[in-house]
């Protein structure tokens, strides 16, 4: 049995009242993976090669850093 057939069989076993919780997940899973643009790919490569800057603080501190320029 393929994974698709197994998934369909499992969905058929889910009570109607619980499908409400499953449908949004399935809709999100049906969207193809996004490919990063060239700028993002360059940034990833820079980090992979030991360059760039890594931030390990809180989101609040990160936003403050960005605002300070």
JSON list of C-alpha atoms in Angstrom, two decimals:
[
{"chain": "A", "resi": 1, "resn": "UNK", "atom": "CA", "xyz": [0.00, 0.00, 0.00]},
{"chain": "A", "resi": 2, "resn": "UNK", "atom": "CA", "xyz": [1.38, 3.43, -0.92]},
{"chain": "A", "resi": 3, "resn": "UNK", "atom": "CA", "xyz": [1.68, 6.23, 1.62]},
{"chain": "A", "resi": 4, "resn": "UNK", "atom": "CA", "xyz": [-1.09, 8.08, -0.22]},
{"chain": "A", "resi": 5, "resn": "UNK", "atom": "CA", "xyz": [-3.43, 5.09, 0.07]},
{"chain": "A", "resi": 6, "resn": "UNK", "atom": "CA", "xyz": [-2.56, 4.69, 3.75]},
{"chain": "A", "resi": 7, "resn": "UNK", "atom": "CA", "xyz": [-3.28, 8.39, 4.38]},
{"chain": "A", "resi": 8, "resn": "UNK", "atom": "CA", "xyz": [-6.63, 8.14, 2.62]},
{"chain": "A", "resi": 9, "resn": "UNK", "atom": "CA", "xyz": [-7.56, 5.06, 4.63]},
{"chain": "A", "resi": 10, "resn": "UNK", "atom": "CA", "xyz": [-6.62, 6.79, 7.89]},
{"chain": "A", "resi": 11, "resn": "UNK", "atom": "CA", "xyz": [-8.62, 9.90, 6.96]},
{"chain": "A", "resi": 12, "resn": "UNK", "atom": "CA", "xyz": [-11.64, 7.70, 6.31]},
{"chain": "A", "resi": 13, "resn": "UNK", "atom": "CA", "xyz": [-11.35, 6.47, 9.92]},
{"chain": "A", "resi": 14, "resn": "UNK", "atom": "CA", "xyz": [-11.37, 9.98, 11.46]},
{"chain": "A", "resi": 15, "resn": "UNK", "atom": "CA", "xyz": [-14.75, 10.96, 12.91]},
{"chain": "A", "resi": 16, "resn": "UNK", "atom": "CA", "xyz": [-16.43, 13.83, 11.04]},
{"chain": "A", "resi": 17, "resn": "UNK", "atom": "CA", "xyz": [-16.22, 16.11, 14.08]},
{"chain": "A", "resi": 18, "resn": "UNK", "atom": "CA", "xyz": [-12.41, 15.81, 14.24]},
{"chain": "A", "resi": 19, "resn": "UNK", "atom": "CA", "xyz": [-11.82, 16.48, 10.54]},
{"chain": "A", "resi": 20, "resn": "UNK", "atom": "CA", "xyz": [-12.15, 20.18, 11.39]},
{"chain": "A", "resi": 21, "resn": "UNK", "atom": "CA", "xyz": [-8.72, 19.91, 13.09]},
{"chain": "A", "resi": 22, "resn": "UNK", "atom": "CA", "xyz": [-7.09, 17.87, 10.33]},
{"chain": "A", "resi": 23, "resn": "UNK", "atom": "CA", "xyz": [-8.12, 19.90, 7.26]},
{"chain": "A", "resi": 24, "resn": "UNK", "atom": "CA", "xyz": [-5.93, 22.98, 7.96]},
{"chain": "A", "resi": 25, "resn": "UNK", "atom": "CA", "xyz": [-2.91, 20.73, 8.43]},
{"chain": "A", "resi": 26, "resn": "UNK", "atom": "CA", "xyz": [-3.58, 18.94, 5.15]},
{"chain": "A", "resi": 27, "resn": "UNK", "atom": "CA", "xyz": [-4.08, 22.24, 3.34]},
{"chain": "A", "resi": 28, "resn": "UNK", "atom": "CA", "xyz": [-0.70, 23.45, 4.60]},
{"chain": "A", "resi": 29, "resn": "UNK", "atom": "CA", "xyz": [0.98, 20.19, 3.64]},
{"chain": "A", "resi": 30, "resn": "UNK", "atom": "CA", "xyz": [-0.40, 20.45, 0.11]},
{"chain": "A", "resi": 31, "resn": "UNK", "atom": "CA", "xyz": [1.50, 23.68, -0.58]},
{"chain": "A", "resi": 32, "resn": "UNK", "atom": "CA", "xyz": [4.75, 23.00, -2.44]},
{"chain": "A", "resi": 33, "resn": "UNK", "atom": "CA", "xyz": [7.96, 23.80, -0.58]},
{"chain": "A", "resi": 34, "resn": "UNK", "atom": "CA", "xyz": [9.18, 27.29, -1.31]},
{"chain": "A", "resi": 35, "resn": "UNK", "atom": "CA", "xyz": [12.61, 27.72, -2.82]},
{"chain": "A", "resi": 36, "resn": "UNK", "atom": "CA", "xyz": [14.68, 30.48, -1.23]},
{"chain": "A", "resi": 37, "resn": "UNK", "atom": "CA", "xyz": [15.60, 33.38, -3.51]},
{"chain": "A", "resi": 38, "resn": "UNK", "atom": "CA", "xyz": [19.18, 34.06, -4.61]},
{"chain": "A", "resi": 39, "resn": "UNK", "atom": "CA", "xyz": [19.86, 36.57, -1.80]},
{"chain": "A", "resi": 40, "resn": "UNK", "atom": "CA", "xyz": [18.73, 34.08, 0.85]},
{"chain": "A", "resi": 41, "resn": "UNK", "atom": "CA", "xyz": [20.79, 31.29, -0.74]},
{"chain": "A", "resi": 42, "resn": "UNK", "atom": "CA", "xyz": [23.89, 33.55, -0.64]},
{"chain": "A", "resi": 43, "resn": "UNK", "atom": "CA", "xyz": [23.27, 34.31, 3.04]},
{"chain": "A", "resi": 44, "resn": "UNK", "atom": "CA", "xyz": [22.91, 30.61, 3.85]},
{"chain": "A", "resi": 45, "resn": "UNK", "atom": "CA", "xyz": [26.12, 29.83, 1.98]},
{"chain": "A", "resi": 46, "resn": "UNK", "atom": "CA", "xyz": [27.91, 32.62, 3.85]},
{"chain": "A", "resi": 47, "resn": "UNK", "atom": "CA", "xyz": [26.88, 31.13, 7.19]},
{"chain": "A", "resi": 48, "resn": "UNK", "atom": "CA", "xyz": [27.77, 27.62, 6.06]},
{"chain": "A", "resi": 49, "resn": "UNK", "atom": "CA", "xyz": [31.27, 28.88, 5.22]},
{"chain": "A", "resi": 50, "resn": "UNK", "atom": "CA", "xyz": [31.80, 30.42, 8.66]},
{"chain": "A", "resi": 51, "resn": "UNK", "atom": "CA", "xyz": [30.94, 34.00, 7.75]},
{"chain": "A", "resi": 52, "resn": "UNK", "atom": "CA", "xyz": [27.97, 36.17, 8.51]},
{"chain": "A", "resi": 53, "resn": "UNK", "atom": "CA", "xyz": [26.59, 37.01, 11.91]},
{"chain": "A", "resi": 54, "resn": "UNK", "atom": "CA", "xyz": [24.61, 34.75, 14.19]},
{"chain": "A", "resi": 55, "resn": "UNK", "atom": "CA", "xyz": [22.25, 36.24, 16.75]},
{"chain": "A", "resi": 56, "resn": "UNK", "atom": "CA", "xyz": [21.37, 34.25, 19.85]},
{"chain": "A", "resi": 57, "resn": "UNK", "atom": "CA", "xyz": [19.45, 36.82, 21.93]},
{"chain": "A", "resi": 58, "resn": "UNK", "atom": "CA", "xyz": [15.74, 37.39, 22.34]},
{"chain": "A", "resi": 59, "resn": "UNK", "atom": "CA", "xyz": [13.43, 38.69, 19.62]},
{"chain": "A", "resi": 60, "resn": "UNK", "atom": "CA", "xyz": [13.13, 41.95, 21.53]},
{"chain": "A", "resi": 61, "resn": "UNK", "atom": "CA", "xyz": [16.92, 42.38, 21.59]},
{"chain": "A", "resi": 62, "resn": "UNK", "atom": "CA", "xyz": [17.11, 41.52, 17.89]},
{"chain": "A", "resi": 63, "resn": "UNK", "atom": "CA", "xyz": [14.56, 44.20, 17.00]},
{"chain": "A", "resi": 64, "resn": "UNK", "atom": "CA", "xyz": [16.44, 46.73, 19.13]},
{"chain": "A", "resi": 65, "resn": "UNK", "atom": "CA", "xyz": [19.66, 45.86, 17.32]},
{"chain": "A", "resi": 66, "resn": "UNK", "atom": "CA", "xyz": [17.97, 46.35, 13.95]},
{"chain": "A", "resi": 67, "resn": "UNK", "atom": "CA", "xyz": [16.50, 49.70, 15.00]},
{"chain": "A", "resi": 68, "resn": "UNK", "atom": "CA", "xyz": [19.89, 50.93, 16.12]},
{"chain": "A", "resi": 69, "resn": "UNK", "atom": "CA", "xyz": [21.29, 50.20, 12.68]}
]
